mmCIF file of C-alpha atoms in Angstrom:
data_model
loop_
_atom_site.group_PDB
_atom_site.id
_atom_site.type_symbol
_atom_site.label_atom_id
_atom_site.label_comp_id
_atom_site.label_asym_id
_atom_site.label_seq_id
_atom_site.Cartn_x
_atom_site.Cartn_y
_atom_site.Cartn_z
ATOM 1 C CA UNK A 208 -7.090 39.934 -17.190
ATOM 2 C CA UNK A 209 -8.201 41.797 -13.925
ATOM 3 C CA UNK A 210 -5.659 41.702 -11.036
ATOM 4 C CA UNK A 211 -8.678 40.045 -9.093
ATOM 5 C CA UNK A 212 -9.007 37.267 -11.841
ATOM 6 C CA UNK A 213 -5.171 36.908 -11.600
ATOM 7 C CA UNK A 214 -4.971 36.715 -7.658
ATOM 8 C CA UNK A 215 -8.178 33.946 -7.491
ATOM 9 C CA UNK A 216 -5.784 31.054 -8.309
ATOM 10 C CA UNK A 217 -3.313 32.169 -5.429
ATOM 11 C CA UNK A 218 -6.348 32.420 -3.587
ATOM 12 C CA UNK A 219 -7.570 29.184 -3.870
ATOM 13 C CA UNK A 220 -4.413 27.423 -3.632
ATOM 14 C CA UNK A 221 -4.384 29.375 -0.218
ATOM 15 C CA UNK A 222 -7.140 27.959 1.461
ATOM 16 C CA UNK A 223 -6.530 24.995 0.205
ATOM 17 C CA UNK A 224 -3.169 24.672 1.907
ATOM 18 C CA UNK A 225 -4.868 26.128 5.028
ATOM 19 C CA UNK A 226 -7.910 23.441 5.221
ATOM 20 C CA UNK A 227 -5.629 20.876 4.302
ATOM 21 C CA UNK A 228 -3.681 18.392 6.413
ATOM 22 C CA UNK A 229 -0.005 19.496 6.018
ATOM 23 C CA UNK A 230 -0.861 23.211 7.636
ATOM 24 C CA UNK A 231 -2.037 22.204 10.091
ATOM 25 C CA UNK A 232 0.828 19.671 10.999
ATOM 26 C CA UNK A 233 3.316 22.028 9.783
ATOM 27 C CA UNK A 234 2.376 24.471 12.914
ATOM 28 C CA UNK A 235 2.125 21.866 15.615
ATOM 29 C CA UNK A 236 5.837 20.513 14.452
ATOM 30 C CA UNK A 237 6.774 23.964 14.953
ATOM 31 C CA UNK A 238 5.419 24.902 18.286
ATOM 32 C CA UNK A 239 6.855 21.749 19.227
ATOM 33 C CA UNK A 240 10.474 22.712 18.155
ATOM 34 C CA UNK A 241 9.840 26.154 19.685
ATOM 35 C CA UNK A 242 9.140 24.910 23.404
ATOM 36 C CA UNK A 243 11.562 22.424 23.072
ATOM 37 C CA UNK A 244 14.198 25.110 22.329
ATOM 38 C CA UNK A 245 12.645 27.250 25.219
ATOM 39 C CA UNK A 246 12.851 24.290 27.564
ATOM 40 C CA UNK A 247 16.184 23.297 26.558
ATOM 41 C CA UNK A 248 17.459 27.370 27.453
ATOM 42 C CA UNK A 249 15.480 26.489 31.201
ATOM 43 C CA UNK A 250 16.756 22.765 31.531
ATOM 44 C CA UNK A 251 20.710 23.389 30.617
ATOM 45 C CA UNK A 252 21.100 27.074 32.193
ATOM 46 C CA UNK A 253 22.575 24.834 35.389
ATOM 47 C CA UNK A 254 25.062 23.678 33.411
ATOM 48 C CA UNK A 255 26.760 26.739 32.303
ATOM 49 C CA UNK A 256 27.580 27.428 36.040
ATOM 50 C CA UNK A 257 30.590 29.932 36.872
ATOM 51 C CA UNK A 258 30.469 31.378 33.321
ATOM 52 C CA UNK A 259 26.682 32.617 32.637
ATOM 53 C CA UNK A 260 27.507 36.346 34.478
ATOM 54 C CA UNK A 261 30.392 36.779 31.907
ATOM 55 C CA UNK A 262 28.263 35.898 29.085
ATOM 56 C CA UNK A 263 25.901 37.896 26.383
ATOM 57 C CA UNK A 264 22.484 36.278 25.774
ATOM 58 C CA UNK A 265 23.359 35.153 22.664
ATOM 59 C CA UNK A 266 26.471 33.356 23.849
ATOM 60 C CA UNK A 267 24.650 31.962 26.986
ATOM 61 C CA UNK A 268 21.832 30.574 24.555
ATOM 62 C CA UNK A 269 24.350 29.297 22.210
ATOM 63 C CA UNK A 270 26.305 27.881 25.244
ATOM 64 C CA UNK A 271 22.535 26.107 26.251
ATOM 65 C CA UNK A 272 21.931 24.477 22.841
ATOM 66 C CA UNK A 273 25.888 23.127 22.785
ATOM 67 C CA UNK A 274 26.702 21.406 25.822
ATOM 68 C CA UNK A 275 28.062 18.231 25.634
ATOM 69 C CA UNK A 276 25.976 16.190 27.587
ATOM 70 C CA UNK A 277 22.870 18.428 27.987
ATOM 71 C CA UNK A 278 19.504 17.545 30.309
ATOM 72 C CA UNK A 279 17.680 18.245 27.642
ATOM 73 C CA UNK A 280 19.476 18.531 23.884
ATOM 74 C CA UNK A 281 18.560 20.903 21.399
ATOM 75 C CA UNK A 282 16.600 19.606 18.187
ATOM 76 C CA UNK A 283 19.598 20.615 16.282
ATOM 77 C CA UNK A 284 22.047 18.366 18.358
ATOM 78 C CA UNK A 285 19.230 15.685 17.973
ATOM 79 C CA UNK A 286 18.897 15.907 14.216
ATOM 80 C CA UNK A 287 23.198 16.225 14.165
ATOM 81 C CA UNK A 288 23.272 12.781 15.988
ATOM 82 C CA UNK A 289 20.749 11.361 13.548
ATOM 83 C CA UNK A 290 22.522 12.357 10.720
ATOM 84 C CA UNK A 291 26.053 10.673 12.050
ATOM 85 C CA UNK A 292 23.834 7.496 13.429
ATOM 86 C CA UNK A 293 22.102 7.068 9.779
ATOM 87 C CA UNK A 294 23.798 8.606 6.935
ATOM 88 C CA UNK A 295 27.182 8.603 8.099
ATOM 89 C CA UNK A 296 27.468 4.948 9.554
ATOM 90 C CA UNK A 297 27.345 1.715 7.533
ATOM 91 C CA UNK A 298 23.972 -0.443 8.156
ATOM 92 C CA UNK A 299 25.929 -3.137 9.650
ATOM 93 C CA UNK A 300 27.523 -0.993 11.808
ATOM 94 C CA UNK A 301 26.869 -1.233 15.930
ATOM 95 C CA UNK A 302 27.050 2.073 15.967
ATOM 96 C CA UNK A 303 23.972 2.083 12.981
ATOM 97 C CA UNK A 304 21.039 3.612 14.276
ATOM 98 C CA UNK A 305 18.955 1.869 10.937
ATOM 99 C CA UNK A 306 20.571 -1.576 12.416
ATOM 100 C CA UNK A 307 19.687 -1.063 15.988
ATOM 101 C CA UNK A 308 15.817 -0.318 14.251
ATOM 102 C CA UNK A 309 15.685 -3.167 12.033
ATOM 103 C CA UNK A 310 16.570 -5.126 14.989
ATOM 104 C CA UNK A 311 13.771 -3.785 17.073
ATOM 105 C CA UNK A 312 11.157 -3.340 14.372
ATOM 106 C CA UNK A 313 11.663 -7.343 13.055
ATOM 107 C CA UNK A 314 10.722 -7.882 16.636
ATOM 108 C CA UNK A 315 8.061 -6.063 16.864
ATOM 109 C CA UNK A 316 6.579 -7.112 13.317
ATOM 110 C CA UNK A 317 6.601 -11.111 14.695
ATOM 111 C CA UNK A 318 4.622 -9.708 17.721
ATOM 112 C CA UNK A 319 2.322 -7.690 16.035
ATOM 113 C CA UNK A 320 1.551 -10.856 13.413
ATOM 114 C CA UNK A 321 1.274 -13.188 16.598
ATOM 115 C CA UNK A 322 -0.993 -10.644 18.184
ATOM 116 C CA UNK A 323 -3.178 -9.659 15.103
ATOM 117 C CA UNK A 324 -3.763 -13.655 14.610
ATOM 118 C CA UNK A 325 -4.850 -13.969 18.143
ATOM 119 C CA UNK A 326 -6.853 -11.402 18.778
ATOM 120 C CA UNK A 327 -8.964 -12.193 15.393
ATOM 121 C CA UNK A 328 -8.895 -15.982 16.318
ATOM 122 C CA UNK A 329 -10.400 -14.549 19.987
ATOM 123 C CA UNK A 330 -12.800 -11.595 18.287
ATOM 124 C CA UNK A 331 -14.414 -14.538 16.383
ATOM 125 C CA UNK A 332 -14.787 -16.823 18.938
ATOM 126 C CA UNK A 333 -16.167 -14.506 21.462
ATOM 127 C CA UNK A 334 -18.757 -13.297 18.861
ATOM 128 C CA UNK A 335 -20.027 -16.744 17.835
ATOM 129 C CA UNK A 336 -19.881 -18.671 21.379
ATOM 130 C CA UNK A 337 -21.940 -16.120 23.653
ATOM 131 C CA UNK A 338 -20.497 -17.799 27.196
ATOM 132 C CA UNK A 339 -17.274 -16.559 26.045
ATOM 133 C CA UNK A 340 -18.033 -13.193 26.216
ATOM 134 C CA UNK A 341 -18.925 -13.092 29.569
ATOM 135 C CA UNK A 342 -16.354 -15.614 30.324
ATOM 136 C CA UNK A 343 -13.565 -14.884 28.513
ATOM 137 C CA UNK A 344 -13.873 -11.322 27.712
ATOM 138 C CA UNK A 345 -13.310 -9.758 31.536
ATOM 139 C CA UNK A 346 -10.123 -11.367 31.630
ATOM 140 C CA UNK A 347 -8.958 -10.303 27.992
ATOM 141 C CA UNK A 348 -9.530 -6.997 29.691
ATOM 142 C CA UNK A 349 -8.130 -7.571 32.872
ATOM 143 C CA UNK A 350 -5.188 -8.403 31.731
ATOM 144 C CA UNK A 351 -4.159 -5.096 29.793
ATOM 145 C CA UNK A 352 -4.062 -3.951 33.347
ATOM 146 C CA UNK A 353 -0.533 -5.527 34.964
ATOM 147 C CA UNK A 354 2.619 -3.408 33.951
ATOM 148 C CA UNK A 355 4.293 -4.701 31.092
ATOM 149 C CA UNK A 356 7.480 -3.465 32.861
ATOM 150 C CA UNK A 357 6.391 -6.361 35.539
ATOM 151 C CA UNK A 358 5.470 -9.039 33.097
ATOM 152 C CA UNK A 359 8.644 -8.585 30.544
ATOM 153 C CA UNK A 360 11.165 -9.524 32.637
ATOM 154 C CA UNK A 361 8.933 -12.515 34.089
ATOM 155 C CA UNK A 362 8.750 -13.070 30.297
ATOM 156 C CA UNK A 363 12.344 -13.086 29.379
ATOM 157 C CA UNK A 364 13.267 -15.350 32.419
ATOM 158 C CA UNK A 365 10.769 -18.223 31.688
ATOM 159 C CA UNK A 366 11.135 -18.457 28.050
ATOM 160 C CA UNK A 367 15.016 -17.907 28.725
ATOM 161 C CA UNK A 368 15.000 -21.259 30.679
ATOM 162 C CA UNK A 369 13.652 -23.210 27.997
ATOM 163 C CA UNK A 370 16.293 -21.910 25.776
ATOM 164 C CA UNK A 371 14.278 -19.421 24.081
ATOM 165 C CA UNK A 372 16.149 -15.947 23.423
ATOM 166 C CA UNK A 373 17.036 -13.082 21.104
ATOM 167 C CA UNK A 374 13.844 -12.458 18.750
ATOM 168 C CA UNK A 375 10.839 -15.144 20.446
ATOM 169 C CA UNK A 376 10.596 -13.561 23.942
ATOM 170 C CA UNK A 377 10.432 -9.994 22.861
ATOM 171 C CA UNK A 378 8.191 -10.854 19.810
ATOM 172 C CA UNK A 379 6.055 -12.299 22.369
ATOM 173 C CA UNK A 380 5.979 -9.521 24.840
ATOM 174 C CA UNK A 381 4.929 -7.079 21.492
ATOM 175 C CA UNK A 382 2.025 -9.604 21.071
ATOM 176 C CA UNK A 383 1.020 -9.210 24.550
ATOM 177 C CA UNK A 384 0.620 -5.783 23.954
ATOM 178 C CA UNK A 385 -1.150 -5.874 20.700
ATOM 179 C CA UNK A 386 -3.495 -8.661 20.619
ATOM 180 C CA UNK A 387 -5.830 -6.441 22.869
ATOM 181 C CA UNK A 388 -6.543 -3.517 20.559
ATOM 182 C CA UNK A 389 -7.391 -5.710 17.352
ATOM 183 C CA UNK A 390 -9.693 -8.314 19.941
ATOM 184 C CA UNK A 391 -11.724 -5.473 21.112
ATOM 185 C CA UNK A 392 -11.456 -3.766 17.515
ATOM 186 C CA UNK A 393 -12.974 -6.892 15.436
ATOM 187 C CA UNK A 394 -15.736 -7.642 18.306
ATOM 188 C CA UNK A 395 -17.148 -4.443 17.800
ATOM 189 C CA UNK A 396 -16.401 -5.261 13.851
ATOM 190 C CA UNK A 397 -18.215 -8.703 13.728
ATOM 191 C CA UNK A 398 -21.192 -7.037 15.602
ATOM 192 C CA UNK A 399 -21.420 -4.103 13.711
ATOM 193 C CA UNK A 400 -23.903 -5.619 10.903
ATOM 194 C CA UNK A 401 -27.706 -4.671 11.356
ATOM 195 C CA UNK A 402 -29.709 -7.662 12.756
ATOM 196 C CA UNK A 403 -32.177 -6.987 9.180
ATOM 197 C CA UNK A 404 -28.619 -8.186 7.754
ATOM 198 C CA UNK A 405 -28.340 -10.685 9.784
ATOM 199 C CA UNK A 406 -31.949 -11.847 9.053
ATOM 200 C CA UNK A 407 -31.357 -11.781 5.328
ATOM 201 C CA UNK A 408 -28.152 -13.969 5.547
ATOM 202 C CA UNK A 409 -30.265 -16.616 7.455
ATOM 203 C CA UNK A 410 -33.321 -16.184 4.999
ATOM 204 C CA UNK A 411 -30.659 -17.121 2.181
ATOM 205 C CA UNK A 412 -29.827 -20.323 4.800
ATOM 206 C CA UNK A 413 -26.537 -19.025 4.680
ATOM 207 C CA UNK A 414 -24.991 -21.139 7.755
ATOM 208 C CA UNK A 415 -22.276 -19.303 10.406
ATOM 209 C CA UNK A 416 -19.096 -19.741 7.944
ATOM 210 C CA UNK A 417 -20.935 -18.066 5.055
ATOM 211 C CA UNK A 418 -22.432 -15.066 7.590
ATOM 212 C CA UNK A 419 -18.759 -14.667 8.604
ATOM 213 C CA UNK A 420 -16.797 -14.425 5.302
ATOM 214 C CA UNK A 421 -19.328 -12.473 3.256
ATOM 215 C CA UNK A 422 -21.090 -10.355 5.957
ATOM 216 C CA UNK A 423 -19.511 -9.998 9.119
ATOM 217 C CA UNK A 424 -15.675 -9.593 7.502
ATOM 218 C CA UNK A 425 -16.472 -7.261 5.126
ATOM 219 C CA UNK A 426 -18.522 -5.292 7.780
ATOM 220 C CA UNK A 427 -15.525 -5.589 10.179
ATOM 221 C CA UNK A 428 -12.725 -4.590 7.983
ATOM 222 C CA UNK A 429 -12.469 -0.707 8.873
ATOM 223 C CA UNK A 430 -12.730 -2.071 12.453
ATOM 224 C CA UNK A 431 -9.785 -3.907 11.867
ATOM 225 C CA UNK A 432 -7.455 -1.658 10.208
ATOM 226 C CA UNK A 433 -8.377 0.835 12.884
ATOM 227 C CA UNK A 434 -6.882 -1.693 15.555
ATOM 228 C CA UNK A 435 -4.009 -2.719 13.480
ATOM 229 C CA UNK A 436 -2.863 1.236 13.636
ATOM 230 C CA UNK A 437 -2.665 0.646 17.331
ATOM 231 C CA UNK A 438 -1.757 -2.447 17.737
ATOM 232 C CA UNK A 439 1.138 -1.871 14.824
ATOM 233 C CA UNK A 440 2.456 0.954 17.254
ATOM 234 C CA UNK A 441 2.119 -0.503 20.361
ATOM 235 C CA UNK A 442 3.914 -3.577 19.715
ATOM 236 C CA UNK A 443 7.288 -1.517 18.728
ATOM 237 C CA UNK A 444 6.708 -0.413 22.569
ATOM 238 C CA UNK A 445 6.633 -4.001 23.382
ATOM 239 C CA UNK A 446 9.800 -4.687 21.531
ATOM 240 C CA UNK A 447 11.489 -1.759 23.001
ATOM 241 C CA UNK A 448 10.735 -2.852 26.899
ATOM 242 C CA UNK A 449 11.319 -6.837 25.902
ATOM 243 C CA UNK A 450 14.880 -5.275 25.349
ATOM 244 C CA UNK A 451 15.180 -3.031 28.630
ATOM 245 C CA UNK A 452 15.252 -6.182 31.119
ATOM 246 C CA UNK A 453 18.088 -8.549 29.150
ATOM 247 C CA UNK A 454 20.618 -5.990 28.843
ATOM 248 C CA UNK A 455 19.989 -6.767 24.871
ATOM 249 C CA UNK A 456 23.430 -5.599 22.496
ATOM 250 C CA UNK A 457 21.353 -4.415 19.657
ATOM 251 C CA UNK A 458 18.263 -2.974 19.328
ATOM 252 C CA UNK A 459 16.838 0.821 20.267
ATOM 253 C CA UNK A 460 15.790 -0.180 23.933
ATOM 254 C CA UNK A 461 19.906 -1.263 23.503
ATOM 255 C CA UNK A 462 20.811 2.092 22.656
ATOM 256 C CA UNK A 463 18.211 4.019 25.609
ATOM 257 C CA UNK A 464 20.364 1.596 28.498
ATOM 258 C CA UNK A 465 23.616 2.085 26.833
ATOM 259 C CA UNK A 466 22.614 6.183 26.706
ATOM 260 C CA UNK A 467 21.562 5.948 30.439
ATOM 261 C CA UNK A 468 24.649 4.140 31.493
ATOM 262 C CA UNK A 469 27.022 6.898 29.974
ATOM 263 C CA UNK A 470 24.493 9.800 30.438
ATOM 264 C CA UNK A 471 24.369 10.021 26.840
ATOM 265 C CA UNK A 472 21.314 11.845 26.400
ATOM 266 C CA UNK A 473 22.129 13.104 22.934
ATOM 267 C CA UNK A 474 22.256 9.323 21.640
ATOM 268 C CA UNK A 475 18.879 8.427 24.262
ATOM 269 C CA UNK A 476 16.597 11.365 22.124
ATOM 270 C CA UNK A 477 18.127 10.509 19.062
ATOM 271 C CA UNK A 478 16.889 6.850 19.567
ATOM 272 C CA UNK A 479 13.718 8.368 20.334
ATOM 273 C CA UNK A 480 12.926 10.147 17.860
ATOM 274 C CA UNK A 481 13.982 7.315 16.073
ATOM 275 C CA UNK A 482 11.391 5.223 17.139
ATOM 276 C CA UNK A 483 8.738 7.550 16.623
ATOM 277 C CA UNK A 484 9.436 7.900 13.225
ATOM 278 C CA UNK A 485 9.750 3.650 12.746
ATOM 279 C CA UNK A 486 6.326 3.773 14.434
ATOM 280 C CA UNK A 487 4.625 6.982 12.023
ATOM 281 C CA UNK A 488 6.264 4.795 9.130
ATOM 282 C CA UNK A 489 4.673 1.544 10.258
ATOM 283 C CA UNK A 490 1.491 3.031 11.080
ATOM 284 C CA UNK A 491 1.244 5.035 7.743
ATOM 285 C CA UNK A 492 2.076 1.619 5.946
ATOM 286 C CA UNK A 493 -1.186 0.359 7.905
ATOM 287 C CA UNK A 494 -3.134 3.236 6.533
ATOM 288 C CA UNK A 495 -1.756 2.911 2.884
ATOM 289 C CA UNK A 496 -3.350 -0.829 3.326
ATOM 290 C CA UNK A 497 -6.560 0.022 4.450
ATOM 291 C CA UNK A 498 -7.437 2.118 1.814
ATOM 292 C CA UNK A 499 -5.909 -0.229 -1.113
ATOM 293 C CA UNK A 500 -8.389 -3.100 0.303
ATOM 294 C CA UNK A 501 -10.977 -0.684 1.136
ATOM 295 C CA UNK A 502 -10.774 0.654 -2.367
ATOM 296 C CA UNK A 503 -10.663 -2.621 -3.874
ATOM 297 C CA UNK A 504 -14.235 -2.992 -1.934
ATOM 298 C CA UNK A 505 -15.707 -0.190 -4.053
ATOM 299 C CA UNK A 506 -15.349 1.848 -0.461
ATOM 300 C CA UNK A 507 -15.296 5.669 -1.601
ATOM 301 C CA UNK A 508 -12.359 7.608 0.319
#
């Protein structure tokens, strides 16, 4: 065998790693880590104070990426907290960053079913009533555009009164959020059939509930699981801030105020990054979804 006949498959496997999806992801995660080790040298130089002229560059970066309380902690630190917060503490544990999640996600999962039912029950209606879309639709719209840091605690307050607390009123605020994404998401679904499709249903005197499930559905479904990937993420935002206002014990907006408070900023990043991940795993569990049912439809990949 030629060396070029034994150097193709290395060769191939090459390019495929290059054209693929985990290259390319790979590099971004690293420039990220790189500038946020750079920035975290520029942020916590002020801290060093009286001691940076006596110190080598090694020891002053070292002395950067260590600090206690930094402005900005090094990945490292971040990953070290993580570690302690996850592996090292029992689930039950206050101190559990897995407990303060599952308190935040179950929140956020209520919403985001709440939401999801809503905005299909809308999508529907506005698509098969025509006065609703130019009555109801402006204000679907309209009202994606007051703060949710202005309408949470308004939230919190009102349902608090009527003795509504702990999961409902954050649940509520992550449907808020939510419910707009997968409305706008299955209009554009339920309209997305050609009107010759449309014409053939009606030829086959297939009335507005038969148009729906076997034409309109089907045709919206992509449409759908598009929003849900949004709407999955955005209402683990809306648990977060429901928790912000109520000075909430448990829960990852729990651990951001209790960080603040103490100018922990180890423990606020480490919650962070926490809920990013919660939210890549939720949305990833969306996408797994979609293409199970879209398989099931005979829908190539």
């Amino acid at each position: 065998m030629t060396t070029e006949a034994r150097l193709a498959p290395a060769s191939g496997r090459l390019q495929s790693l290059v054209h693929g999806r985990s290259f390319p992801v790979a590099i971004i995660v690293l420039a990220i880590i790189l500038i946020w080790y750079l920035a975290a040298i520029r942020l916590n130089a002020s801290l060093i104070g009286e001691a940076a002229p006596g110190l080598g560059l090694r020891d002053f970066i070292g002395a950067t990426w260590s600090q206690e309380r930094p402005l900005l902690p090094a990945p490292h630190q971040v990953i070290a907290e993580l570690w302690k917060t996850v592996a090292e503490t029992s689930i039950t544990s206050k101190r559990s960053l897995l407990y303060h999640s599952w308190v935040t996600v179950s929140s956020a999962l209520l919403g985001f079913v709440f939401g999801s039912l809503l905005g299909i029950l809308l999508a529907v209606a506005i698509v098969h009533v025509k006065s609703l879309e130019k009555s109801l639709l402006p204000w679907i719209i309209a009202s994606q555009t007051v703060p949710i840091l202005a309408v949470a605690p308004i939230i919190i307050v009102a349902l608090g009164s009527l003795g509504l607390v702990g999961l409902v009123p954050k649940s509520i605020i992550s449907a808020y959020l939510c419910f707009f994404p997968v409305t706008i998401g299955m209009v554009k679904g339920l309209t997305s059939p050609d009107p010759i499709e449309l014409d053939l249903m009606r030829t086959y005197s297939a009335d507005l509930w038969q148009t729906l499930w076997k034409l309109r559905w089907p045709a919206a479904l992509p449409f759908l699981f598009a929003s849900f990937k949004v709407a999955i993420a955005i209402s683990l935002v809306g648990a977060i801030v429901g928790e912000l206002p109520t000075g909430a014990q448990a829960g990852l907006g729990a651990r951001l105020l209790v960080g603040s408070y103490y100018g922990q900023t180890v423990q606020i990043w480490a919650a962070l990054v926490a809920a990013a991940t919660v939210a890549a795993a939720m949305v990833s569990l969306v996408g797994l979804a979609e293409r199970l049912t879209l398989s099931e439809m005979g829908v190539k990949p």
